[in-house]
mmCIF file of C-alpha atoms and ligand atoms in Angstrom:
data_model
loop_
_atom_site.group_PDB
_atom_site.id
_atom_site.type_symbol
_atom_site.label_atom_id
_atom_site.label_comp_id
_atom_site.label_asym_id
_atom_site.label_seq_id
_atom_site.Cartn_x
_atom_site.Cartn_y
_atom_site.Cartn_z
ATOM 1 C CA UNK A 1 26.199 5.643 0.154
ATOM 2 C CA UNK A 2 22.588 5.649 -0.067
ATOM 3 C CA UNK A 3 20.201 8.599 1.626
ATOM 4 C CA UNK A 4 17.448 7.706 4.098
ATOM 5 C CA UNK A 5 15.065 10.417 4.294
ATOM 6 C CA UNK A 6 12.957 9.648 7.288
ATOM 7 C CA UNK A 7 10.074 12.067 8.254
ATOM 8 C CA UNK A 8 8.804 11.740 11.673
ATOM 9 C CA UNK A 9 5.342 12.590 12.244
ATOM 10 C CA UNK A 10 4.385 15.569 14.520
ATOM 11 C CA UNK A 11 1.693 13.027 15.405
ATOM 12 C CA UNK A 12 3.536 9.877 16.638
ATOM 13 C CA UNK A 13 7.554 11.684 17.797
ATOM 14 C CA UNK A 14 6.038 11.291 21.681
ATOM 15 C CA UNK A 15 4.925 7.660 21.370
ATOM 16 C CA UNK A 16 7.864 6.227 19.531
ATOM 17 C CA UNK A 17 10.046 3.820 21.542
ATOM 18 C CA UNK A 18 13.771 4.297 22.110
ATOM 19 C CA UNK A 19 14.501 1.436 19.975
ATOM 20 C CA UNK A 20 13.210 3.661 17.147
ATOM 21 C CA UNK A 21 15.994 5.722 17.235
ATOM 22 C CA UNK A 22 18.625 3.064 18.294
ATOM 23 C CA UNK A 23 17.175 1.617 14.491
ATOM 24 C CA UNK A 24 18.219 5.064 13.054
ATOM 25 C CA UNK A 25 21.473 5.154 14.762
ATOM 26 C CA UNK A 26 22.408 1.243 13.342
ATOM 27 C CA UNK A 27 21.604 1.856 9.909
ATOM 28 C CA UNK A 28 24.115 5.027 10.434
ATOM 29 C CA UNK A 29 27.176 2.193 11.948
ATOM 30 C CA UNK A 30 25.990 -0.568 9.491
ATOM 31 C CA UNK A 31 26.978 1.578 6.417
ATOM 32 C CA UNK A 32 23.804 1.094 4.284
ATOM 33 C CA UNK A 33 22.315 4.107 4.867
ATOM 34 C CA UNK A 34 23.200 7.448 5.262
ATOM 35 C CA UNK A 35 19.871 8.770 7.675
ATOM 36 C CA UNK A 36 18.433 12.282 7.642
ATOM 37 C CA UNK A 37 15.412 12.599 9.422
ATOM 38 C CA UNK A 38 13.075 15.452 8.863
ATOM 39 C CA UNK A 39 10.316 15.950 11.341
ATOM 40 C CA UNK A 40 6.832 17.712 11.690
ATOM 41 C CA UNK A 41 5.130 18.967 15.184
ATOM 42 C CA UNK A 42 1.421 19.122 14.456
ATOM 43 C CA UNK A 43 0.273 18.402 17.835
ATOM 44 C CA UNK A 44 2.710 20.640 19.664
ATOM 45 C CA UNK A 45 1.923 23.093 17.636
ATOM 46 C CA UNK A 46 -1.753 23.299 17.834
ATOM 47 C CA UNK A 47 -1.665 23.075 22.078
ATOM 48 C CA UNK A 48 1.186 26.187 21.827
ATOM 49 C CA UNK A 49 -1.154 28.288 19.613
ATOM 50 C CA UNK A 50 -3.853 27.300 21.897
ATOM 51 C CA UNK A 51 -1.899 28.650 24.681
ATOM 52 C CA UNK A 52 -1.065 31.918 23.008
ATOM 53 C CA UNK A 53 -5.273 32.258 21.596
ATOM 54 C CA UNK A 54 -3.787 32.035 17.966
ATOM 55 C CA UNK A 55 -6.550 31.167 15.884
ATOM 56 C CA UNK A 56 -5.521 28.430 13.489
ATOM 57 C CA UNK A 57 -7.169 26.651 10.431
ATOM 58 C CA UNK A 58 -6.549 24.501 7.502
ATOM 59 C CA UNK A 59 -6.628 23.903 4.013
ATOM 60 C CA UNK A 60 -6.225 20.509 2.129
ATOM 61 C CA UNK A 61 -4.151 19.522 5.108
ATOM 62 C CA UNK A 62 -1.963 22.485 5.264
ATOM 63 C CA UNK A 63 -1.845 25.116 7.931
ATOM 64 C CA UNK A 64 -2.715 28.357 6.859
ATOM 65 C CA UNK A 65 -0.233 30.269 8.376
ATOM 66 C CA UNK A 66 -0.186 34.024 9.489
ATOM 67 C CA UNK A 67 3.041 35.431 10.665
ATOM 68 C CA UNK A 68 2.259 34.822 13.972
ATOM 69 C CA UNK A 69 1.751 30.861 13.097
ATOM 70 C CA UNK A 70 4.859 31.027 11.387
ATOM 71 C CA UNK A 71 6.777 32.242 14.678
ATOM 72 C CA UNK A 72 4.694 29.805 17.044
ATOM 73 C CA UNK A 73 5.488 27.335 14.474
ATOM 74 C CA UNK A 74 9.062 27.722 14.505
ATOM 75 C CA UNK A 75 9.558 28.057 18.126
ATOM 76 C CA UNK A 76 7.414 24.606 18.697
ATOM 77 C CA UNK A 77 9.509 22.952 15.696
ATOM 78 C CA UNK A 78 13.054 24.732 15.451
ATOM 79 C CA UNK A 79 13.262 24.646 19.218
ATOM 80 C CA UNK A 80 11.595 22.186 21.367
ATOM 81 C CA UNK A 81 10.841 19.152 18.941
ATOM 82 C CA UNK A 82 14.277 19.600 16.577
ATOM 83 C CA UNK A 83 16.371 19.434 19.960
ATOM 84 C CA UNK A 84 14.471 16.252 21.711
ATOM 85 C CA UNK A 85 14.674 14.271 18.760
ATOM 86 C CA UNK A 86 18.492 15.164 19.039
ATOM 87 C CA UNK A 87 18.499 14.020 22.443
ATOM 88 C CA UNK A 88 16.728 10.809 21.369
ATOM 89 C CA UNK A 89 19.795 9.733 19.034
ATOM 90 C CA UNK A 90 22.502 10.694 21.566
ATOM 91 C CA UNK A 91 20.775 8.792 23.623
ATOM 92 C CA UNK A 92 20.485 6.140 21.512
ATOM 93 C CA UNK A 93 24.421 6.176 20.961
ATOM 94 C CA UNK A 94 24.429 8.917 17.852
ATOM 95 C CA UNK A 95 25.547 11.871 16.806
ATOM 96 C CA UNK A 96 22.350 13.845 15.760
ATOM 97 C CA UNK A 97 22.744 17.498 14.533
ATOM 98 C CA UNK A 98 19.101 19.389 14.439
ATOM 99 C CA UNK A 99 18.798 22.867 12.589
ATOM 100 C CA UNK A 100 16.149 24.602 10.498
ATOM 101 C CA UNK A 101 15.643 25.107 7.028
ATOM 102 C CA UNK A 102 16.284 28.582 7.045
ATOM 103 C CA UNK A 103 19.655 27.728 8.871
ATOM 104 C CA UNK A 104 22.761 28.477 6.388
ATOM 105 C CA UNK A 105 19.306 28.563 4.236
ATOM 106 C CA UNK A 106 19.494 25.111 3.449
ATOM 107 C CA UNK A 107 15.586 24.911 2.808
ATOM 108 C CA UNK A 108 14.824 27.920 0.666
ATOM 109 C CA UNK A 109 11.127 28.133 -0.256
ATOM 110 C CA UNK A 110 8.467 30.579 -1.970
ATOM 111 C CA UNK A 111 4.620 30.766 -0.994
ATOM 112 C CA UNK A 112 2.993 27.554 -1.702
ATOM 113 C CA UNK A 113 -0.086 29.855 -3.084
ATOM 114 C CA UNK A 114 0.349 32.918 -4.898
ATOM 115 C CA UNK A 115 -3.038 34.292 -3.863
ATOM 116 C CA UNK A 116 -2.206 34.365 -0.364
ATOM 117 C CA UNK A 117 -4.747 32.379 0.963
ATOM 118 C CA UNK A 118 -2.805 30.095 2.582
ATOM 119 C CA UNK A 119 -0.785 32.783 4.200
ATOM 120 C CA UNK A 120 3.332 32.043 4.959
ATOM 121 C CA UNK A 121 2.710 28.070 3.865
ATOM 122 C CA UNK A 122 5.729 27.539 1.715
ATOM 123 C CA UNK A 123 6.763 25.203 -0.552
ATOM 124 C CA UNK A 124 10.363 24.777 -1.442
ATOM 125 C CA UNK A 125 12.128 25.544 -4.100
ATOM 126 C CA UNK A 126 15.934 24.063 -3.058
ATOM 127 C CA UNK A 127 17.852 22.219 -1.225
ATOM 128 C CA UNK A 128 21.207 23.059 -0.272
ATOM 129 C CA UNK A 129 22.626 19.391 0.188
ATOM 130 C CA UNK A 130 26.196 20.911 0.901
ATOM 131 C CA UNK A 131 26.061 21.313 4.597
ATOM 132 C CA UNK A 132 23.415 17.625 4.838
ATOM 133 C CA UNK A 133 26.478 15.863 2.862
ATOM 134 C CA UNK A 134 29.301 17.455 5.075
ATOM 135 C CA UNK A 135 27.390 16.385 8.013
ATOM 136 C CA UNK A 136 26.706 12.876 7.065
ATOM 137 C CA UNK A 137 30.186 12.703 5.885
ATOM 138 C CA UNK A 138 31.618 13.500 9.242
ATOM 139 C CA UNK A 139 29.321 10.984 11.160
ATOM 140 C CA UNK A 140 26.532 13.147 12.365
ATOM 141 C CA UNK A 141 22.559 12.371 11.740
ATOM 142 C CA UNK A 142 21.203 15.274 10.193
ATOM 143 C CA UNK A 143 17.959 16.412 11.814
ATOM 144 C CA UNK A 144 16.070 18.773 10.090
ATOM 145 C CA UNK A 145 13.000 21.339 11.053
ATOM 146 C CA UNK A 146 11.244 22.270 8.112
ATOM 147 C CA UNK A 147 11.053 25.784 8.715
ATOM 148 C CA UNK A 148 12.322 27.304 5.433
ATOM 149 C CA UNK A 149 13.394 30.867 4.072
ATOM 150 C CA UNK A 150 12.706 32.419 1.327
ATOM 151 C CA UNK A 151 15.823 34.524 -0.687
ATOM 152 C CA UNK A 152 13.754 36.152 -2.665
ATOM 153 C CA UNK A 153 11.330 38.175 -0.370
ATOM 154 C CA UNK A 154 13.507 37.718 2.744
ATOM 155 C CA UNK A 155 10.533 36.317 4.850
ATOM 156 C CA UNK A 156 10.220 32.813 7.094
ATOM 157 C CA UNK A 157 7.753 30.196 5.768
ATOM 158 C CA UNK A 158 6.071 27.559 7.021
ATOM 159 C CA UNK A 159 6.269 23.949 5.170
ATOM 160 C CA UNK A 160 4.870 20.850 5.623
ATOM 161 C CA UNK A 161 7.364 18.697 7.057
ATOM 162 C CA UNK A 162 6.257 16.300 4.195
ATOM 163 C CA UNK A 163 6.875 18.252 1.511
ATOM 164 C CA UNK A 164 10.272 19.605 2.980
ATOM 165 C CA UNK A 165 11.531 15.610 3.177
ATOM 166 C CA UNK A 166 10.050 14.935 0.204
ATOM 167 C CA UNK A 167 12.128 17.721 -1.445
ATOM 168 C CA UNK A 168 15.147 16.596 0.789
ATOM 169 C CA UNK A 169 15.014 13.164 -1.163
ATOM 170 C CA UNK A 170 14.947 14.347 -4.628
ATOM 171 C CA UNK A 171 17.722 16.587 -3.910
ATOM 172 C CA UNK A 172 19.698 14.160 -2.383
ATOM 173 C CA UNK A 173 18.963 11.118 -4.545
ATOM 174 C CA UNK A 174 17.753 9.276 -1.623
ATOM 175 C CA UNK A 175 14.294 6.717 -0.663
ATOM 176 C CA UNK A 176 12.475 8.241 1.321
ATOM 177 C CA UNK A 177 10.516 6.804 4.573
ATOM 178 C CA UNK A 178 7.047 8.660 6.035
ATOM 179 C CA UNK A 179 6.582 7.674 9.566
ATOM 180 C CA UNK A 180 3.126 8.645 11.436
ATOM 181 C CA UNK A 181 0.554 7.954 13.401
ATOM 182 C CA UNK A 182 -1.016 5.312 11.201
ATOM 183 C CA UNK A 183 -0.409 1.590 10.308
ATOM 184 C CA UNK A 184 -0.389 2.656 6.318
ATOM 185 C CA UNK A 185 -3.245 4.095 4.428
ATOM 186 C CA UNK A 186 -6.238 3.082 5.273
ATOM 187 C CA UNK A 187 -9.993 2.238 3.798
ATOM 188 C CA UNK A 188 -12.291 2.530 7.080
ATOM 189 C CA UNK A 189 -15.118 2.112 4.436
ATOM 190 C CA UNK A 190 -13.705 -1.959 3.684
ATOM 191 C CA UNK A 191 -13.459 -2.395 6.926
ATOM 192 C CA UNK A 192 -12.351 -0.891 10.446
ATOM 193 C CA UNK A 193 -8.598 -2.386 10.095
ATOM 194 C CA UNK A 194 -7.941 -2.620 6.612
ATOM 195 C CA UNK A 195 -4.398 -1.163 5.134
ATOM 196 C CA UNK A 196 -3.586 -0.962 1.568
ATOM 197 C CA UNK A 197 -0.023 -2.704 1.030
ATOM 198 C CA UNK A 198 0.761 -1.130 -2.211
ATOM 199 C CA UNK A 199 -1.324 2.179 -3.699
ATOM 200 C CA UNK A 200 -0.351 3.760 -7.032
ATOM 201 C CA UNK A 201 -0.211 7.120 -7.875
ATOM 202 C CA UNK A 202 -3.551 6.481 -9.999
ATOM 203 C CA UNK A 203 -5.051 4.968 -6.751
ATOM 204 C CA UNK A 204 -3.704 7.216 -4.324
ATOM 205 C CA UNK A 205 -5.759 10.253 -7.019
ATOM 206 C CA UNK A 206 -9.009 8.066 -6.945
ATOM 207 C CA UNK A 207 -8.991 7.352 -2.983
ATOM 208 C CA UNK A 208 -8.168 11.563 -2.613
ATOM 209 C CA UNK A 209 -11.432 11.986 -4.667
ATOM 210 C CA UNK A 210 -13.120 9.278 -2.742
ATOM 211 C CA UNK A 211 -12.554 11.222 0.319
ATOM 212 C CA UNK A 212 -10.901 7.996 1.405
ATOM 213 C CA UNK A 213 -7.614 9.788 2.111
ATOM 214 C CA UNK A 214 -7.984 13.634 3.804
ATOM 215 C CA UNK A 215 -6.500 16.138 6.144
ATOM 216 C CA UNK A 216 -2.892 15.252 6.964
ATOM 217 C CA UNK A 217 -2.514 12.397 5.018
ATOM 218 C CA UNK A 218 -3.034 14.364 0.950
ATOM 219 C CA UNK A 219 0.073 16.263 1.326
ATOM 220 C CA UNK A 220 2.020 13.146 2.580
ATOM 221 C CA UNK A 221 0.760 11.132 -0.424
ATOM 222 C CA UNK A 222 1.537 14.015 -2.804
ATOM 223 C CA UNK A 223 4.437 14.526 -1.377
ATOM 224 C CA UNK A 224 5.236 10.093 -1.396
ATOM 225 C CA UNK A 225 4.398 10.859 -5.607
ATOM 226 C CA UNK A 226 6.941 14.221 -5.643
ATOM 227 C CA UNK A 227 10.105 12.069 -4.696
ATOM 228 C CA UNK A 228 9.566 9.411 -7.263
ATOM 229 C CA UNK A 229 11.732 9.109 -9.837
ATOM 230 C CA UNK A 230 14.455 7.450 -12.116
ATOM 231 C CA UNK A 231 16.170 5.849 -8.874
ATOM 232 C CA UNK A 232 13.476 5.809 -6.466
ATOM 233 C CA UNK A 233 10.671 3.430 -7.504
ATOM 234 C CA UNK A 234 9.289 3.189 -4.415
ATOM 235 C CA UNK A 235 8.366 4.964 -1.164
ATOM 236 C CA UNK A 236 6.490 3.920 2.186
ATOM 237 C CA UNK A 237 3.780 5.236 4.725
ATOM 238 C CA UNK A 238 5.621 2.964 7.668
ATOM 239 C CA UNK A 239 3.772 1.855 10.076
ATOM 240 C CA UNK A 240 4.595 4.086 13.094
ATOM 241 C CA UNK A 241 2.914 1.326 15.596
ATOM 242 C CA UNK A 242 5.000 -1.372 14.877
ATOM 243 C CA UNK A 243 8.120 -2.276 16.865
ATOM 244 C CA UNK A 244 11.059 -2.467 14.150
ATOM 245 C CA UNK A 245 9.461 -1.245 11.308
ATOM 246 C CA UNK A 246 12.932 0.647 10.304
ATOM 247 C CA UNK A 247 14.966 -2.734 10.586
ATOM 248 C CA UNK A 248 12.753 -4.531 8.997
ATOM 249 C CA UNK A 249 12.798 -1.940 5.672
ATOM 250 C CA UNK A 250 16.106 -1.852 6.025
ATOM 251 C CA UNK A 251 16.179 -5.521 5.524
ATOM 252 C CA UNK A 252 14.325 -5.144 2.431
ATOM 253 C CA UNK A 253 10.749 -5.861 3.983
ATOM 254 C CA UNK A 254 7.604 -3.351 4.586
ATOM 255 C CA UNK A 255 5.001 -2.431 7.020
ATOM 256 C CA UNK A 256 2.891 -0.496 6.277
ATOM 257 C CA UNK A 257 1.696 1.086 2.297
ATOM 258 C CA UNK A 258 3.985 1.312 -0.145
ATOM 259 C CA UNK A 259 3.439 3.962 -2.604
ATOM 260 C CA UNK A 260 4.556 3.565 -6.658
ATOM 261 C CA UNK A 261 4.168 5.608 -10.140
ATOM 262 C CA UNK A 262 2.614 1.926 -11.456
ATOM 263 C CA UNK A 263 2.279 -1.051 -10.424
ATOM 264 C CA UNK A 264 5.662 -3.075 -9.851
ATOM 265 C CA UNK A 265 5.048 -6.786 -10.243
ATOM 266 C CA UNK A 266 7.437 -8.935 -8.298
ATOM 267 C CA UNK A 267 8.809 -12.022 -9.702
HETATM 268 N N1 ATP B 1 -6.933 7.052 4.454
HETATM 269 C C1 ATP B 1 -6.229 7.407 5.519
HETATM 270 N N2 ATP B 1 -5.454 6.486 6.148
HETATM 271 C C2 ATP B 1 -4.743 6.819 7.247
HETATM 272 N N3 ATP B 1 -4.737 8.060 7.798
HETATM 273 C C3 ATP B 1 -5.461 9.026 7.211
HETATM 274 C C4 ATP B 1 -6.245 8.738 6.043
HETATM 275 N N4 ATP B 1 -6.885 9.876 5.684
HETATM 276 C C5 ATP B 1 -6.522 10.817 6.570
HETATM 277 N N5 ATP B 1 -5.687 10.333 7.488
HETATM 278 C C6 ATP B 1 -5.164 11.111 8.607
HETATM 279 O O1 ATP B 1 -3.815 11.514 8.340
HETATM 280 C C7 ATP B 1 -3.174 11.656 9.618
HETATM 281 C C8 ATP B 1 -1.669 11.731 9.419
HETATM 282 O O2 ATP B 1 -1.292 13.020 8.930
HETATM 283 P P1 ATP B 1 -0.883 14.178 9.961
HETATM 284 O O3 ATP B 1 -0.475 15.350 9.159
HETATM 285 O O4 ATP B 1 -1.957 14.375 10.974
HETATM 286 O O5 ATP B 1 0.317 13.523 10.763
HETATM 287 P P2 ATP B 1 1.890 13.593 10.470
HETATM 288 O O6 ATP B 1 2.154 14.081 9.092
HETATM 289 O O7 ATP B 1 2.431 12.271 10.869
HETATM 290 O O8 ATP B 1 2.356 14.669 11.542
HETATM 291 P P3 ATP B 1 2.920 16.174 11.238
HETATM 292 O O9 ATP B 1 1.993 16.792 10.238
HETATM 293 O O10 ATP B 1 2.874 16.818 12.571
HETATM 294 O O11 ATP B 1 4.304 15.974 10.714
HETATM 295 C C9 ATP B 1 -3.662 10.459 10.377
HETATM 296 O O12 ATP B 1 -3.545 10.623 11.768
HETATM 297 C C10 ATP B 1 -5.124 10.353 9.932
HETATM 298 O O13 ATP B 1 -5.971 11.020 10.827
HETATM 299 MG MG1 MG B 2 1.367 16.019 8.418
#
């Protein structure tokens, strides 16, 4: 069976309808897919740092991350957002599962910048599918924080929750889906509204350098161009807005950008 990698946006989890996760739990039943989701917690995490006067900053879209963002980070991801989006699926009638990356250190990671600018920002460097397989074997929805540890220097790092799915997919062989707070990439400078259907990774470098595409959304297109490969042609910024957007990819439709090495023509 086929992996789902669906990352949930820090940015959208508390405006997303129930029927987003009943969508998760019938592509589970229906057989298709196997889902994993892996989520962020931007928002949540800048109001708890906030609270605690932690200064915070960042850095291509990353969070540079002291140790004490790293601990905030975890608490706000591993803790509160992991175990509501659990809720959400049992709720919805499935069996969700939600631990961290450095859980049974199934997200292992080194620093994403060996200068140490960015701090504890890590990037990963495997993915122990064993215990994401068992589960998804055994009927559960994996959900995963992407908190990750690193085996090497024994510390806790901080990953973008894009670049943790986006290494999730790879590992596991699986499309991936990137679900935010956005209708798809967009061009404000076309027009207010306008949403690229299809970018390519030549694009998606030109619209970067435009300064079309910044903050939040580089590492989720770098991390869209990480997971292609031999059997994934194909991934998609979903639109987050849109009632159904999960059943209708499942059904072999998009909303939303989709995001490919080079142009696919359709015939
Ligand atoms: N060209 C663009 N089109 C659409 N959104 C863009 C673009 N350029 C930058 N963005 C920003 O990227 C944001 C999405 O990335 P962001 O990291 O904030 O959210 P997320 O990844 O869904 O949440 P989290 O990081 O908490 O998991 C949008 O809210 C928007 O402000
Ligand atoms: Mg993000």
């Amino acid at each position: 069976m086929k992996y789902l990698i669906i990352k949930i946006g820090g940015s959208i989890i508390s405006e997303l309808p129930a029927s987003f996760f009943k969508s998760i739990v019938k592509l589970k039943n229906e057989g298709k897919y196997c889902p994993v989701v892996v989520h962020g917690g931007g928002p949540k995490i800048n109001e708890m740092l906030q609270c605690m006067q932690i200064e915070t900053s960042f850095h291509n879209g990353l969070r540079i991350s002291s140790p004490e963002v790293v601990d905030t980070a975890g608490m706000v991801l591993s803790g509160d957002i992991n175990k509501k989006i659990v809720a959400e699926l049992l709720r919805a009638g499935g069996r969700g599962f939600g631990f961290s990356g450095i859980d049974g250190a199934v997200l292992q990671a080194e620093p994403e910048d060996s200068s140490g600018n960015l701090g504890n920002v890590g990037k990963i460097t495997e993915v122990d599918t064993e215990l994401i397989s068992l589960l998804c074997g055994k009927g559960y929805i994996p959900v995963i924080s992407p908190i990750s540890y690193g085996m090497k220097d024994n510390t806790v790092y901080n990953v973008n929750a894009d670049s943790a799915a986006s290494a999730c997919a790879s590992a596991l062989g699986g499309n991936i889906i990137f679900v935010s707070d956005i209708p798809g990439i967009m061009n404000k400078s076309i027009n207010e509204t306008f949403i690229y259907s299809q970018l390519t990774e030549a694009e998606v470098n030109d619209l970067i350098a435009e300064n079309v595409i910044t903050g939040g959304m580089i590492p989720k297109v770098q991390a869209a161009l990480m997971c292609l490969q031999k059997e994934v042609k194909e991934t998609v910024i979903l639109n987050g807005w849109q009632e159904g957007s999960i059943d209708t990819y499942a059904a072999g439709g998009s909303s939303g950008t989709r995001i490919v090495k080079e142009e696919i023509t359709y015939v």
